[in-house]
mmCIF file of C-alpha atoms in Angstrom:
data_model
loop_
_atom_site.group_PDB
_atom_site.id
_atom_site.type_symbol
_atom_site.label_atom_id
_atom_site.label_comp_id
_atom_site.label_asym_id
_atom_site.label_seq_id
_atom_site.Cartn_x
_atom_site.Cartn_y
_atom_site.Cartn_z
ATOM 1 C CA MET A 23 16.076 -0.377 22.422
ATOM 2 C CA LYS A 24 13.966 -2.602 20.077
ATOM 3 C CA PRO A 25 16.271 -5.076 18.399
ATOM 4 C CA HIS A 26 14.305 -5.017 15.118
ATOM 5 C CA ARG A 27 12.857 -2.365 12.629
ATOM 6 C CA ASP A 28 9.423 -1.847 11.936
ATOM 7 C CA PHE A 29 7.575 -0.851 8.634
ATOM 8 C CA LEU A 30 4.766 1.420 9.601
ATOM 9 C CA ALA A 31 5.162 4.110 6.620
ATOM 10 C CA LEU A 32 7.511 4.351 3.602
ATOM 11 C CA THR A 33 9.478 7.022 5.636
ATOM 12 C CA ASP A 34 10.855 4.198 7.833
ATOM 13 C CA PHE A 35 13.130 3.552 5.007
ATOM 14 C CA SER A 36 15.545 5.928 3.164
ATOM 15 C CA ALA A 37 15.644 6.488 -0.411
ATOM 16 C CA ALA A 38 18.495 4.323 -0.822
ATOM 17 C CA GLU A 39 17.018 1.387 1.204
ATOM 18 C CA LEU A 40 13.643 1.690 -0.840
ATOM 19 C CA ARG A 41 15.677 1.342 -4.072
ATOM 20 C CA ALA A 42 17.503 -1.505 -2.670
ATOM 21 C CA LEU A 43 14.067 -2.994 -1.596
ATOM 22 C CA PHE A 44 12.897 -2.766 -5.158
ATOM 23 C CA ARG A 45 15.787 -4.772 -6.458
ATOM 24 C CA LEU A 46 15.171 -7.466 -4.148
ATOM 25 C CA SER A 47 11.417 -7.565 -4.793
ATOM 26 C CA ASP A 48 12.169 -7.709 -8.427
ATOM 27 C CA ALA A 49 14.723 -10.557 -8.009
ATOM 28 C CA MET A 50 11.670 -12.366 -6.065
ATOM 29 C CA ARG A 51 9.362 -11.437 -8.990
ATOM 30 C CA ARG A 52 11.690 -12.890 -11.416
ATOM 31 C CA GLY A 53 12.199 -16.146 -9.381
ATOM 32 C CA GLU A 54 15.822 -15.529 -8.808
ATOM 33 C CA TYR A 55 15.619 -15.523 -4.963
ATOM 34 C CA ARG A 56 15.551 -18.867 -3.593
ATOM 35 C CA LYS A 57 16.534 -18.436 0.105
ATOM 36 C CA ARG A 58 14.218 -19.442 2.968
ATOM 37 C CA PRO A 59 15.462 -16.817 5.495
ATOM 38 C CA LEU A 60 12.242 -17.174 7.629
ATOM 39 C CA GLU A 61 12.447 -21.214 8.229
ATOM 40 C CA GLY A 62 11.066 -22.123 11.512
ATOM 41 C CA MET A 63 9.624 -18.598 12.128
ATOM 42 C CA ALA A 64 5.818 -17.830 13.002
ATOM 43 C CA PHE A 65 4.348 -14.696 11.533
ATOM 44 C CA ALA A 66 1.130 -13.427 13.069
ATOM 45 C CA MET A 67 -1.307 -11.435 10.922
ATOM 46 C CA LEU A 68 -4.020 -9.258 12.757
ATOM 47 C CA PHE A 69 -7.023 -8.440 10.565
ATOM 48 C CA MET A 70 -9.180 -5.874 12.268
ATOM 49 C CA LYS A 71 -10.288 -5.100 8.520
ATOM 50 C CA SER A 72 -10.863 -7.843 6.068
ATOM 51 C CA SER A 73 -9.001 -8.113 2.826
ATOM 52 C CA THR A 74 -8.309 -10.550 -0.028
ATOM 53 C CA ARG A 75 -5.025 -9.327 -1.279
ATOM 54 C CA THR A 76 -3.438 -8.583 1.903
ATOM 55 C CA ARG A 77 -4.205 -11.851 3.582
ATOM 56 C CA VAL A 78 -3.224 -14.012 0.510
ATOM 57 C CA SER A 79 -0.019 -12.198 -0.297
ATOM 58 C CA PHE A 80 1.351 -11.974 3.313
ATOM 59 C CA GLU A 81 0.223 -15.697 3.973
ATOM 60 C CA VAL A 82 1.730 -17.157 0.752
ATOM 61 C CA GLY A 83 4.838 -14.952 0.973
ATOM 62 C CA ALA A 84 5.622 -15.996 4.574
ATOM 63 C CA TRP A 85 5.255 -19.713 3.824
ATOM 64 C CA GLN A 86 7.498 -19.404 0.547
ATOM 65 C CA LEU A 87 10.032 -17.722 2.755
ATOM 66 C CA GLY A 88 9.901 -20.637 5.317
ATOM 67 C CA ALA A 89 7.747 -19.122 8.060
ATOM 68 C CA HIS A 90 4.226 -20.340 9.295
ATOM 69 C CA ALA A 91 1.595 -17.505 9.204
ATOM 70 C CA LEU A 92 -1.316 -17.288 11.636
ATOM 71 C CA PHE A 93 -4.395 -15.364 10.484
ATOM 72 C CA LEU A 94 -5.972 -13.720 13.461
ATOM 73 C CA SER A 95 -9.301 -11.830 13.259
ATOM 74 C CA PRO A 96 -11.207 -10.012 16.000
ATOM 75 C CA ARG A 97 -12.941 -13.247 16.823
ATOM 76 C CA ASP A 98 -9.468 -15.001 17.205
ATOM 77 C CA VAL A 99 -7.870 -12.779 19.740
ATOM 78 C CA GLN A 100 -8.859 -11.020 22.946
ATOM 79 C CA LEU A 101 -8.898 -7.533 21.279
ATOM 80 C CA GLY A 102 -12.387 -8.243 20.304
ATOM 81 C CA ARG A 103 -13.341 -8.510 23.988
ATOM 82 C CA GLY A 104 -11.392 -5.406 24.941
ATOM 83 C CA GLU A 105 -7.801 -6.410 25.681
ATOM 84 C CA ALA A 106 -5.449 -3.585 25.386
ATOM 85 C CA VAL A 107 -3.399 -3.345 22.271
ATOM 86 C CA ALA A 108 -0.123 -3.241 24.442
ATOM 87 C CA ASP A 109 -1.072 -6.483 26.043
ATOM 88 C CA THR A 110 -1.754 -8.405 22.906
ATOM 89 C CA ALA A 111 1.460 -7.023 21.364
ATOM 90 C CA ARG A 112 3.539 -8.170 24.528
ATOM 91 C CA VAL A 113 1.848 -11.557 24.471
ATOM 92 C CA LEU A 114 2.470 -12.264 20.811
ATOM 93 C CA ASP A 115 6.086 -11.041 20.577
ATOM 94 C CA ARG A 116 6.822 -13.874 23.130
ATOM 95 C CA MET A 117 5.624 -16.564 20.515
ATOM 96 C CA VAL A 118 6.053 -15.040 16.996
ATOM 97 C CA GLN A 119 8.965 -13.469 15.085
ATOM 98 C CA GLY A 120 7.014 -10.799 13.308
ATOM 99 C CA MET A 121 3.464 -9.176 13.146
ATOM 100 C CA MET A 122 1.524 -7.646 10.401
ATOM 101 C CA ILE A 123 -1.521 -5.536 11.401
ATOM 102 C CA ARG A 124 -4.276 -4.320 8.958
ATOM 103 C CA THR A 125 -6.403 -2.015 11.132
ATOM 104 C CA PHE A 126 -8.240 1.417 11.267
ATOM 105 C CA ALA A 127 -6.493 3.845 13.449
ATOM 106 C CA HIS A 128 -2.544 4.268 12.560
ATOM 107 C CA ALA A 129 -2.126 5.021 16.474
ATOM 108 C CA ASP A 130 -3.025 1.442 17.097
ATOM 109 C CA VAL A 131 -0.073 0.141 14.693
ATOM 110 C CA GLU A 132 2.268 2.504 16.446
ATOM 111 C CA GLU A 133 1.246 1.102 19.873
ATOM 112 C CA TYR A 134 1.900 -2.290 18.740
ATOM 113 C CA ALA A 135 5.251 -1.261 17.575
ATOM 114 C CA ARG A 136 6.042 0.533 20.732
ATOM 115 C CA HIS A 137 5.210 -2.578 22.823
ATOM 116 C CA SER A 138 6.494 -5.407 20.581
ATOM 117 C CA GLN A 139 10.200 -6.574 20.403
ATOM 118 C CA VAL A 140 9.632 -8.085 17.016
ATOM 119 C CA PRO A 141 9.182 -6.301 13.666
ATOM 120 C CA VAL A 142 5.644 -4.881 12.969
ATOM 121 C CA ILE A 143 4.537 -4.303 9.408
ATOM 122 C CA ASN A 144 1.769 -2.038 8.442
ATOM 123 C CA GLY A 145 -0.643 -3.842 6.275
ATOM 124 C CA LEU A 146 -3.025 -0.832 6.123
ATOM 125 C CA THR A 147 -4.356 1.967 8.460
ATOM 126 C CA ASP A 148 -6.694 4.687 7.759
ATOM 127 C CA LEU A 149 -3.661 7.009 7.426
ATOM 128 C CA GLN A 150 -1.210 4.849 5.588
ATOM 129 C CA HIS A 151 -0.876 2.058 3.025
ATOM 130 C CA PRO A 152 2.889 1.536 2.285
ATOM 131 C CA CYS A 153 2.999 -2.026 1.393
ATOM 132 C CA GLN A 154 0.541 -1.115 -1.629
ATOM 133 C CA ILE A 155 2.481 1.776 -2.901
ATOM 134 C CA LEU A 156 5.715 -0.486 -2.823
ATOM 135 C CA ALA A 157 3.749 -2.870 -5.299
ATOM 136 C CA ASP A 158 2.372 -0.089 -7.259
ATOM 137 C CA LEU A 159 5.891 1.327 -7.727
ATOM 138 C CA LEU A 160 7.295 -2.243 -8.561
ATOM 139 C CA THR A 161 4.740 -2.391 -11.094
ATOM 140 C CA VAL A 162 5.793 1.030 -12.744
ATOM 141 C CA GLN A 163 9.372 -0.078 -12.731
ATOM 142 C CA GLN A 164 8.293 -3.586 -14.390
ATOM 143 C CA HIS A 165 6.405 -1.819 -17.297
ATOM 144 C CA LEU A 166 8.034 1.536 -17.647
ATOM 145 C CA GLY A 167 11.713 0.581 -16.692
ATOM 146 C CA SER A 168 11.835 2.983 -13.856
ATOM 147 C CA PHE A 169 9.646 5.386 -11.661
ATOM 148 C CA GLU A 170 12.745 7.884 -11.852
ATOM 149 C CA GLY A 171 11.581 11.012 -13.793
ATOM 150 C CA LYS A 172 8.058 9.860 -14.218
ATOM 151 C CA THR A 173 4.791 11.777 -13.735
ATOM 152 C CA ILE A 174 2.289 9.756 -11.420
ATOM 153 C CA THR A 175 -1.364 11.136 -11.257
ATOM 154 C CA TRP A 176 -3.475 10.155 -8.408
ATOM 155 C CA ILE A 177 -7.296 10.801 -8.912
ATOM 156 C CA GLY A 178 -9.936 10.728 -6.288
ATOM 157 C CA ASP A 179 -9.753 10.640 -2.437
ATOM 158 C CA GLY A 180 -7.063 12.034 -0.517
ATOM 159 C CA ASN A 181 -7.095 8.672 1.478
ATOM 160 C CA ASN A 182 -4.282 6.533 2.712
ATOM 161 C CA MET A 183 -3.181 5.716 -0.582
ATOM 162 C CA ALA A 184 -2.618 9.391 -1.399
ATOM 163 C CA ASN A 185 -0.844 9.822 1.733
ATOM 164 C CA SER A 186 1.529 7.172 1.075
ATOM 165 C CA TRP A 187 2.046 8.218 -2.579
ATOM 166 C CA CYS A 188 3.006 11.799 -0.996
ATOM 167 C CA ASP A 189 5.736 10.063 1.231
ATOM 168 C CA ALA A 190 6.942 8.005 -1.972
ATOM 169 C CA ALA A 191 7.233 11.190 -4.004
ATOM 170 C CA SER A 192 9.129 13.093 -1.005
ATOM 171 C CA LEU A 193 11.607 10.165 -0.821
ATOM 172 C CA LEU A 194 12.115 9.082 -4.557
ATOM 173 C CA GLY A 195 11.725 12.441 -6.400
ATOM 174 C CA PHE A 196 9.167 11.615 -9.096
ATOM 175 C CA THR A 197 6.453 14.014 -10.000
ATOM 176 C CA LEU A 198 3.073 13.438 -8.121
ATOM 177 C CA ARG A 199 0.002 15.126 -9.226
ATOM 178 C CA LEU A 200 -2.836 14.651 -6.821
ATOM 179 C CA ALA A 201 -6.420 15.624 -8.026
ATOM 180 C CA CYS A 202 -8.851 15.719 -5.284
ATOM 181 C CA PRO A 203 -12.359 17.217 -4.788
ATOM 182 C CA GLU A 204 -12.581 20.051 -2.397
ATOM 183 C CA GLY A 205 -12.855 18.606 1.340
ATOM 184 C CA TYR A 206 -11.118 15.362 0.448
ATOM 185 C CA ASP A 207 -7.421 16.305 0.390
ATOM 186 C CA PRO A 208 -4.699 14.095 1.979
ATOM 187 C CA ASP A 209 -3.595 14.422 5.570
ATOM 188 C CA PRO A 210 -2.296 18.044 5.988
ATOM 189 C CA THR A 211 0.837 17.188 7.761
ATOM 190 C CA ILE A 212 1.895 14.793 5.060
ATOM 191 C CA LEU A 213 0.766 16.824 2.381
ATOM 192 C CA ALA A 214 2.752 19.750 3.768
ATOM 193 C CA ARG A 215 5.645 17.788 4.021
ATOM 194 C CA ALA A 216 5.435 16.530 0.532
ATOM 195 C CA THR A 217 4.868 19.649 -1.300
ATOM 196 C CA THR A 218 7.969 21.580 0.168
ATOM 197 C CA GLY A 219 10.005 19.696 -2.537
ATOM 198 C CA GLY A 220 8.249 20.969 -5.206
ATOM 199 C CA ASN A 221 7.532 17.787 -7.168
ATOM 200 C CA VAL A 222 3.973 17.184 -5.528
ATOM 201 C CA GLN A 223 1.037 19.329 -6.655
ATOM 202 C CA LEU A 224 -2.649 19.326 -5.403
ATOM 203 C CA LEU A 225 -4.968 20.174 -8.253
ATOM 204 C CA ARG A 226 -8.781 20.200 -8.498
ATOM 205 C CA ASP A 227 -9.062 19.379 -12.161
ATOM 206 C CA PRO A 228 -8.606 15.611 -13.040
ATOM 207 C CA HIS A 229 -8.459 15.965 -16.658
ATOM 208 C CA ALA A 230 -5.402 18.541 -16.596
ATOM 209 C CA ALA A 231 -3.886 16.412 -13.772
ATOM 210 C CA CYS A 232 -3.658 13.574 -16.450
ATOM 211 C CA ASP A 233 -1.884 15.630 -19.209
ATOM 212 C CA GLY A 234 1.127 13.876 -20.123
ATOM 213 C CA ALA A 235 1.096 11.535 -17.103
ATOM 214 C CA HIS A 236 3.073 8.160 -17.356
ATOM 215 C CA VAL A 237 0.681 6.551 -14.698
ATOM 216 C CA VAL A 238 -2.866 7.174 -13.744
ATOM 217 C CA THR A 239 -4.040 5.617 -10.492
ATOM 218 C CA THR A 240 -7.246 5.614 -8.263
ATOM 219 C CA ASP A 241 -9.101 4.116 -5.533
ATOM 220 C CA VAL A 242 -12.809 3.483 -4.593
ATOM 221 C CA TRP A 243 -14.644 6.553 -3.575
ATOM 222 C CA ALA A 244 -15.752 5.310 -0.225
ATOM 223 C CA SER A 245 -13.258 3.152 1.717
ATOM 224 C CA MET A 246 -14.108 0.495 4.217
ATOM 225 C CA GLY A 247 -15.779 2.259 7.149
ATOM 226 C CA GLN A 248 -16.995 4.920 5.081
ATOM 227 C CA GLU A 249 -19.999 3.289 3.644
ATOM 228 C CA LYS A 250 -22.631 5.716 5.212
ATOM 229 C CA GLU A 251 -21.087 8.410 3.063
ATOM 230 C CA GLN A 252 -21.387 6.647 -0.246
ATOM 231 C CA ALA A 253 -24.184 8.943 -1.545
ATOM 232 C CA ILE A 254 -22.558 12.149 -0.654
ATOM 233 C CA ARG A 255 -19.100 10.964 -1.977
ATOM 234 C CA GLU A 256 -20.702 9.922 -5.352
ATOM 235 C CA ARG A 257 -21.928 13.620 -6.070
ATOM 236 C CA ALA A 258 -18.508 14.859 -4.901
ATOM 237 C CA PHE A 259 -16.461 12.306 -6.923
ATOM 238 C CA ALA A 260 -18.619 12.054 -10.099
ATOM 239 C CA PRO A 261 -16.414 14.140 -12.170
ATOM 240 C CA PHE A 262 -13.233 12.212 -10.984
ATOM 241 C CA GLN A 263 -14.173 8.839 -12.558
ATOM 242 C CA VAL A 264 -11.003 7.646 -14.457
ATOM 243 C CA ASN A 265 -12.431 6.832 -18.147
ATOM 244 C CA GLY A 266 -11.336 6.805 -21.638
ATOM 245 C CA PRO A 267 -11.383 10.472 -22.256
ATOM 246 C CA MET A 268 -9.284 11.087 -19.263
ATOM 247 C CA MET A 269 -6.692 8.380 -20.240
ATOM 248 C CA ALA A 270 -6.586 9.849 -23.687
ATOM 249 C CA ARG A 271 -4.902 13.127 -21.882
ATOM 250 C CA ALA A 272 -2.222 10.835 -20.508
ATOM 251 C CA ARG A 273 0.972 9.609 -22.544
ATOM 252 C CA LYS A 274 0.053 6.960 -25.103
ATOM 253 C CA ASP A 275 2.138 4.581 -23.120
ATOM 254 C CA ALA A 276 0.712 5.399 -19.939
ATOM 255 C CA ILE A 277 -0.428 2.639 -17.491
ATOM 256 C CA PHE A 278 -3.533 2.611 -15.220
ATOM 257 C CA LEU A 279 -3.296 1.284 -11.718
ATOM 258 C CA HIS A 280 -5.857 0.606 -9.112
ATOM 259 C CA CYS A 281 -5.178 -0.957 -5.541
ATOM 260 C CA LEU A 282 -8.491 -3.005 -5.701
ATOM 261 C CA PRO A 283 -11.178 -3.934 -5.087
ATOM 262 C CA ALA A 284 -12.615 -1.776 -7.925
ATOM 263 C CA HIS A 285 -16.137 -0.449 -8.571
ATOM 264 C CA ARG A 286 -16.741 -0.262 -12.209
ATOM 265 C CA GLY A 287 -18.783 2.572 -13.362
ATOM 266 C CA GLU A 288 -17.728 4.644 -10.141
ATOM 267 C CA GLU A 289 -14.190 5.744 -9.820
ATOM 268 C CA VAL A 290 -13.136 3.730 -13.083
ATOM 269 C CA SER A 291 -14.829 2.907 -16.209
ATOM 270 C CA ALA A 292 -14.590 -0.766 -17.537
ATOM 271 C CA GLU A 293 -12.890 0.362 -20.619
ATOM 272 C CA VAL A 294 -10.108 1.483 -18.564
ATOM 273 C CA ILE A 295 -9.674 -1.101 -15.836
ATOM 274 C CA ASP A 296 -10.185 -3.868 -18.512
ATOM 275 C CA GLY A 297 -8.416 -2.289 -21.295
ATOM 276 C CA PRO A 298 -4.936 -2.423 -22.772
ATOM 277 C CA GLN A 299 -3.294 0.324 -20.464
ATOM 278 C CA SER A 300 -4.313 -1.513 -17.255
ATOM 279 C CA ARG A 301 -1.984 -3.217 -15.292
ATOM 280 C CA VAL A 302 -3.878 -3.993 -12.111
ATOM 281 C CA TRP A 303 -3.267 -7.767 -12.060
ATOM 282 C CA ASP A 304 0.441 -7.301 -12.160
ATOM 283 C CA GLU A 305 0.038 -4.788 -9.515
ATOM 284 C CA ALA A 306 -1.999 -6.989 -7.192
ATOM 285 C CA GLU A 307 0.678 -9.857 -7.694
ATOM 286 C CA ASN A 308 3.416 -7.414 -6.807
ATOM 287 C CA ARG A 309 1.913 -7.179 -3.261
ATOM 288 C CA LEU A 310 3.577 -10.773 -2.876
ATOM 289 C CA HIS A 311 6.968 -9.889 -4.089
ATOM 290 C CA VAL A 312 7.346 -6.502 -2.064
ATOM 291 C CA GLN A 313 6.035 -8.057 1.015
ATOM 292 C CA LYS A 314 8.394 -11.081 0.840
ATOM 293 C CA ALA A 315 11.042 -8.630 0.477
ATOM 294 C CA VAL A 316 10.036 -6.398 3.520
ATOM 295 C CA MET A 317 9.784 -9.613 5.538
ATOM 296 C CA ALA A 318 12.997 -10.924 4.356
ATOM 297 C CA VAL A 319 14.690 -7.796 5.465
ATOM 298 C CA LEU A 320 12.874 -7.158 8.741
ATOM 299 C CA MET A 321 12.494 -10.750 10.007
ATOM 300 C CA GLY A 322 15.105 -12.515 7.971
ATOM 301 C CA GLY A 323 18.216 -10.327 8.175
ATOM 302 C CA GLU A 324 18.389 -9.865 4.407
ATOM 303 C CA PRO A 325 20.745 -6.911 3.841
ATOM 304 C CA LEU A 326 19.610 -3.964 1.945
ATOM 305 C CA GLY A 327 22.632 -3.159 -0.027
#
């Protein structure tokens, strides 16, 4: 049996463990956590997709916890020349104490985890983006006191973010409204699992989905690898732009989130993302704190309790 846990999706933690993870993340955010549980360790970061926030937050976080982070792109490893994922995993786990993978197919991250004896963290796949949702929920807690009893509205594509929001709502019990155009729903298996509890709804009217919401959040219309669909997606998603009138239907104290990068004038208007309800910069910073907590738990043995 593998001696360490992985973090490939939010469902890898229980609800109680997630709440404990948020307490640890918040202690890190407040500067109250001074330990260096990864002292002397090495942390491999495999990027098959480029990123600003993922690379900087993991690299800085690993360093702050005492580890040395290694950035590995397809040009830096033999995966770019056809080496099997399993072989790369077996080689790396002899030399590092943890891995983060940011890639396309979720099956690739699962294969790394199967063949690695050290913890594997999902930095993003086309199916799931669990680290981002942790950061989003920490931001909700930071500004609204708690995500308990809140209504969170997702506007736009039923992509990896929407899928991970579904998992979060299933585990933590807050109300989630998903407003997606026809043909752009979340993964059917994940959506079916989430909607059985009654607190997750799929809607077609984005304005109605915002009524009384505590949080409104969105993402780009075409994610990395979908650029050829841009024109088609622009037509489908045009009514789903988060703008002033849409935010006006949410609560007066509602906050706006976006995982970034953002395209002003497409999925969100400048008046919203640069306005007083936007918390996107705190959200981006919180990637650092939640990922430090994940690394401290999985690699450093920090207890969740």
